[in-house]
Amino acid sequence: MRVTLIVLLAWCVTGCGTVAMPRTPGAFIEAASGETFEPMDTLDPRNAMVYLYRPGNQWGYEEVQAPTFFINEQQLAGLKSGAYTWLELHGGEYDLYARRPLGILFLKTIFELPLKVEGGETYYLRYSEDQPLDYAARGLDPTQFMQAGPLQQVPAPLALAEIRNLRLDEAGYYYGGDAYSEPRWAPFFSYDAPERTALLPAVKSRWQRMQDWVAGWF
């Protein structure tokens, strides 16, 4: 048994360049300390903005490791209690899911959501394992919202009331998809470069994001 564990540990460590590994501590170890919520503009107006947030509570603040989110098998970051992050996406369908960490390994998948977004729209996804939103109690039709396990889409008024005091723990992400058939505007082209299909961590400042984007063409 001990030999098996040693081999497994060695495999995980040596393969860390390709194997997903947890990297976000829970709020008990390090609480989110970034800026409070501030709406983000998309780099391209045809993209969708997706906010992922997790209301803070005592149970979440006692968490040692935060659940890690993935999109189309690409690892994002963990979502701590009392924190939020964002995704800028092309319109389309994505596989969004989260896995529960234990040390340097992942255990079970917490949820899997077929995420469908339309360009130019904004979406709010609320994550809470112990305090899920009761749609009916708020006069909402649950069939009108995407949901899977503890992740629920919520309307903007409710989301903004909850997210306004949450903090950005890690920079959001830009996730490129298939190139558009037409450029956004000439003479610059938004998504005709192959590297735009990769998952790229975005910086917090929209101006810095624009600078990085322009610099990539030289």
Tab-separated table of C-alpha atoms in Angstrom:
chain	number	residue	atom	x	y	z
A	1	MET	CA	0.000	0.000	0.000
A	2	ARG	CA	2.793	2.397	0.938
A	3	VAL	CA	4.633	1.649	-2.315
A	4	THR	CA	1.462	2.341	-4.292
A	5	LEU	CA	1.003	5.706	-2.602
A	6	ILE	CA	4.642	6.648	-3.222
A	7	VAL	CA	4.372	5.735	-6.905
A	8	LEU	CA	1.120	7.672	-7.228
A	9	LEU	CA	2.640	10.725	-5.556
A	10	ALA	CA	5.727	10.575	-7.778
A	11	TRP	CA	3.568	10.300	-10.880
A	12	CYS	CA	1.510	13.311	-9.846
A	13	VAL	CA	4.570	15.428	-9.106
A	14	THR	CA	6.515	14.525	-12.256
A	15	GLY	CA	3.447	14.930	-14.424
A	16	CYS	CA	2.374	18.266	-12.991
A	17	GLY	CA	3.101	19.968	-16.294
A	18	THR	CA	0.219	18.128	-17.943
A	19	VAL	CA	-1.927	16.857	-15.069
A	20	ALA	CA	-4.373	19.248	-13.435
A	21	MET	CA	-3.520	19.904	-9.805
A	22	PRO	CA	-5.308	21.996	-7.164
A	23	ARG	CA	-3.630	25.319	-6.529
A	24	THR	CA	-6.174	27.504	-4.716
A	25	PRO	CA	-6.298	27.380	-0.908
A	26	GLY	CA	-9.604	27.828	0.826
A	27	ALA	CA	-10.706	30.973	2.632
A	28	PHE	CA	-9.627	29.444	5.958
A	29	ILE	CA	-6.002	29.480	4.752
A	30	GLU	CA	-6.103	32.676	2.707
A	31	ALA	CA	-9.252	34.732	2.289
A	32	ALA	CA	-9.913	36.602	-0.947
A	33	SER	CA	-8.310	40.032	-0.645
A	34	GLY	CA	-8.694	41.630	-4.072
A	35	GLU	CA	-10.867	44.548	-5.065
A	36	THR	CA	-14.602	44.392	-4.477
A	37	PHE	CA	-16.838	43.712	-7.450
A	38	GLU	CA	-16.502	45.946	-10.476
A	39	PRO	CA	-18.285	45.182	-13.762
A	40	MET	CA	-15.960	44.315	-16.642
A	41	ASP	CA	-16.338	45.282	-20.286
A	42	THR	CA	-15.603	42.561	-22.809
A	43	LEU	CA	-12.613	43.096	-25.063
A	44	ASP	CA	-14.858	42.331	-28.024
A	45	PRO	CA	-18.538	43.408	-27.845
A	46	ARG	CA	-19.586	40.166	-29.534
A	47	ASN	CA	-18.357	38.155	-26.565
A	48	ALA	CA	-20.339	37.141	-23.501
A	49	MET	CA	-19.318	38.047	-19.963
A	50	VAL	CA	-19.881	35.356	-17.340
A	51	TYR	CA	-19.487	36.112	-13.643
A	52	LEU	CA	-18.909	33.239	-11.221
A	53	TYR	CA	-19.442	34.139	-7.601
A	54	ARG	CA	-19.696	32.468	-4.228
A	55	PRO	CA	-21.499	34.178	-1.334
A	56	GLY	CA	-19.537	34.052	1.895
A	57	ASN	CA	-20.716	32.074	4.917
A	58	GLN	CA	-19.220	30.395	7.964
A	59	TRP	CA	-19.084	26.956	6.363
A	60	GLY	CA	-17.216	28.309	3.342
A	61	TYR	CA	-14.785	30.327	5.443
A	62	GLU	CA	-13.697	27.106	7.185
A	63	GLU	CA	-12.718	25.495	3.873
A	64	VAL	CA	-9.045	24.516	3.507
A	65	GLN	CA	-9.070	24.060	-0.283
A	66	ALA	CA	-11.426	25.736	-2.722
A	67	PRO	CA	-13.245	23.739	-5.413
A	68	THR	CA	-11.552	24.146	-8.783
A	69	PHE	CA	-13.446	25.147	-11.920
A	70	PHE	CA	-12.775	23.860	-15.433
A	71	ILE	CA	-14.083	24.821	-18.860
A	72	ASN	CA	-13.739	22.369	-21.741
A	73	GLU	CA	-11.119	20.455	-19.693
A	74	GLN	CA	-9.038	23.614	-19.204
A	75	GLN	CA	-8.318	24.328	-15.550
A	76	LEU	CA	-9.367	27.725	-14.271
A	77	ALA	CA	-8.967	28.664	-10.611
A	78	GLY	CA	-10.581	27.704	-7.355
A	79	LEU	CA	-13.540	29.753	-6.131
A	80	LYS	CA	-13.235	30.717	-2.475
A	81	SER	CA	-16.064	31.653	-0.176
A	82	GLY	CA	-16.681	35.387	-0.453
A	83	ALA	CA	-15.020	35.673	-3.872
A	84	TYR	CA	-15.900	36.077	-7.534
A	85	THR	CA	-14.213	35.775	-10.904
A	86	TRP	CA	-15.231	36.213	-14.532
A	87	LEU	CA	-14.966	34.609	-17.950
A	88	GLU	CA	-15.054	36.323	-21.325
A	89	LEU	CA	-16.358	33.837	-23.876
A	90	HIS	CA	-17.323	33.667	-27.511
A	91	GLY	CA	-20.989	32.902	-27.937
A	92	GLY	CA	-21.483	29.139	-27.971
A	93	GLU	CA	-21.695	26.053	-25.791
A	94	TYR	CA	-19.115	24.988	-23.213
A	95	ASP	CA	-18.626	22.254	-20.662
A	96	LEU	CA	-18.265	23.979	-17.290
A	97	TYR	CA	-17.595	21.858	-14.224
A	98	ALA	CA	-15.895	21.856	-10.829
A	99	ARG	CA	-13.917	19.231	-8.940
A	100	ARG	CA	-13.228	18.879	-5.252
A	101	PRO	CA	-9.526	18.903	-4.275
A	102	LEU	CA	-7.701	16.889	-1.643
A	103	GLY	CA	-4.049	17.796	-1.264
A	104	ILE	CA	-2.465	17.546	-4.709
A	105	LEU	CA	-5.277	15.412	-6.140
A	106	PHE	CA	-8.849	15.926	-7.257
A	107	LEU	CA	-11.687	13.828	-5.918
A	108	LYS	CA	-15.189	13.719	-7.357
A	109	THR	CA	-16.739	16.115	-9.824
A	110	ILE	CA	-19.086	18.456	-7.963
A	111	PHE	CA	-21.222	19.493	-10.932
A	112	GLU	CA	-21.230	19.571	-14.722
A	113	LEU	CA	-23.079	22.360	-16.499
A	114	PRO	CA	-23.638	22.582	-20.273
A	115	LEU	CA	-23.019	26.330	-20.426
A	116	LYS	CA	-24.676	28.074	-23.365
A	117	VAL	CA	-24.011	31.780	-23.860
A	118	GLU	CA	-24.884	34.361	-26.477
A	119	GLY	CA	-22.487	37.047	-27.579
A	120	GLY	CA	-23.065	40.472	-26.076
A	121	GLU	CA	-24.940	39.083	-23.064
A	122	THR	CA	-23.977	38.996	-19.380
A	123	TYR	CA	-24.541	35.963	-17.153
A	124	TYR	CA	-24.304	35.495	-13.397
A	125	LEU	CA	-23.597	32.030	-11.989
A	126	ARG	CA	-23.972	31.585	-8.243
A	127	TYR	CA	-22.108	28.793	-6.428
A	128	SER	CA	-23.284	27.674	-2.997
A	129	GLU	CA	-23.250	24.127	-1.665
A	130	ASP	CA	-25.086	24.789	1.586
A	131	GLN	CA	-27.317	27.762	0.724
A	132	PRO	CA	-28.749	27.199	-2.764
A	133	LEU	CA	-31.160	29.710	-4.224
A	134	ASP	CA	-34.848	28.816	-3.927
A	135	TYR	CA	-36.229	30.015	-7.250
A	136	ALA	CA	-39.863	29.439	-6.319
A	137	ALA	CA	-39.552	31.436	-3.092
A	138	ARG	CA	-38.448	34.422	-5.169
A	139	GLY	CA	-41.162	34.004	-7.749
A	140	LEU	CA	-38.783	32.734	-10.427
A	141	ASP	CA	-39.306	29.940	-12.927
A	142	PRO	CA	-36.341	27.547	-12.498
A	143	THR	CA	-36.728	26.264	-16.054
A	144	GLN	CA	-35.601	29.670	-17.332
A	145	PHE	CA	-32.161	29.383	-15.739
A	146	MET	CA	-29.137	27.141	-16.221
A	147	GLN	CA	-28.317	25.097	-13.133
A	148	ALA	CA	-26.375	22.030	-12.060
A	149	GLY	CA	-25.924	21.037	-8.429
A	150	PRO	CA	-24.658	23.994	-6.386
A	151	LEU	CA	-24.146	26.203	-9.468
A	152	GLN	CA	-27.183	28.258	-10.468
A	153	GLN	CA	-27.755	31.021	-12.956
A	154	VAL	CA	-29.449	33.980	-11.272
A	155	PRO	CA	-31.019	37.179	-12.616
A	156	ALA	CA	-28.906	40.326	-12.622
A	157	PRO	CA	-30.746	42.233	-9.836
A	158	LEU	CA	-30.301	39.383	-7.371
A	159	ALA	CA	-26.712	38.707	-8.424
A	160	LEU	CA	-25.664	42.344	-8.156
A	161	ALA	CA	-27.093	42.573	-4.647
A	162	GLU	CA	-25.001	39.580	-3.563
A	163	ILE	CA	-21.822	40.127	-5.536
A	164	ARG	CA	-21.221	43.812	-4.830
A	165	ASN	CA	-19.236	43.163	-1.640
A	166	LEU	CA	-17.386	40.066	-2.857
A	167	ARG	CA	-13.713	40.242	-3.765
A	168	LEU	CA	-11.789	39.229	-6.856
A	169	ASP	CA	-9.355	36.563	-5.671
A	170	GLU	CA	-7.667	35.866	-9.009
A	171	ALA	CA	-7.794	37.629	-12.350
A	172	GLY	CA	-10.571	36.545	-14.668
A	173	TYR	CA	-10.089	34.571	-17.865
A	174	TYR	CA	-10.477	35.125	-21.572
A	175	TYR	CA	-11.358	31.927	-23.400
A	176	GLY	CA	-11.218	32.021	-27.195
A	177	GLY	CA	-13.225	29.716	-29.387
A	178	ASP	CA	-13.534	29.275	-33.135
A	179	ALA	CA	-12.506	32.311	-35.159
A	180	TYR	CA	-15.244	34.605	-36.383
A	181	SER	CA	-15.761	34.658	-40.135
A	182	GLU	CA	-15.726	38.463	-40.216
A	183	PRO	CA	-13.362	40.885	-38.451
A	184	ARG	CA	-14.658	43.146	-35.717
A	185	TRP	CA	-13.438	46.216	-37.553
A	186	ALA	CA	-10.652	47.043	-39.991
A	187	PRO	CA	-7.686	47.300	-40.001
A	188	PHE	CA	-7.436	45.217	-36.825
A	189	PHE	CA	-8.712	41.652	-36.596
A	190	SER	CA	-9.996	40.246	-33.352
A	191	TYR	CA	-9.792	36.466	-33.542
A	192	ASP	CA	-8.067	35.243	-36.693
A	193	ALA	CA	-4.852	34.144	-34.943
A	194	PRO	CA	-4.597	30.443	-33.935
A	195	GLU	CA	-3.255	31.290	-30.494
A	196	ARG	CA	-6.509	33.078	-29.667
A	197	THR	CA	-8.129	29.683	-29.124
A	198	ALA	CA	-6.112	29.047	-25.970
A	199	LEU	CA	-7.157	29.738	-22.414
A	200	LEU	CA	-5.425	32.928	-21.368
A	201	PRO	CA	-5.429	34.489	-17.875
A	202	ALA	CA	-6.472	38.115	-18.161
A	203	VAL	CA	-5.158	40.934	-16.029
A	204	LYS	CA	-7.454	43.067	-13.927
A	205	SER	CA	-7.112	46.326	-15.837
A	206	ARG	CA	-9.029	46.610	-19.096
A	207	TRP	CA	-6.382	49.058	-20.366
A	208	GLN	CA	-3.636	46.533	-19.656
A	209	ARG	CA	-5.678	43.857	-21.388
A	210	MET	CA	-5.931	46.076	-24.457
A	211	GLN	CA	-2.184	46.793	-24.389
A	212	ASP	CA	-1.350	43.077	-24.215
A	213	TRP	CA	-3.787	42.357	-27.017
A	214	VAL	CA	-2.280	44.988	-29.324
A	215	ALA	CA	1.293	43.948	-28.447
A	216	GLY	CA	0.526	40.404	-29.596
A	217	TRP	CA	0.380	41.567	-33.195
A	218	PHE	CA	3.995	42.787	-33.280
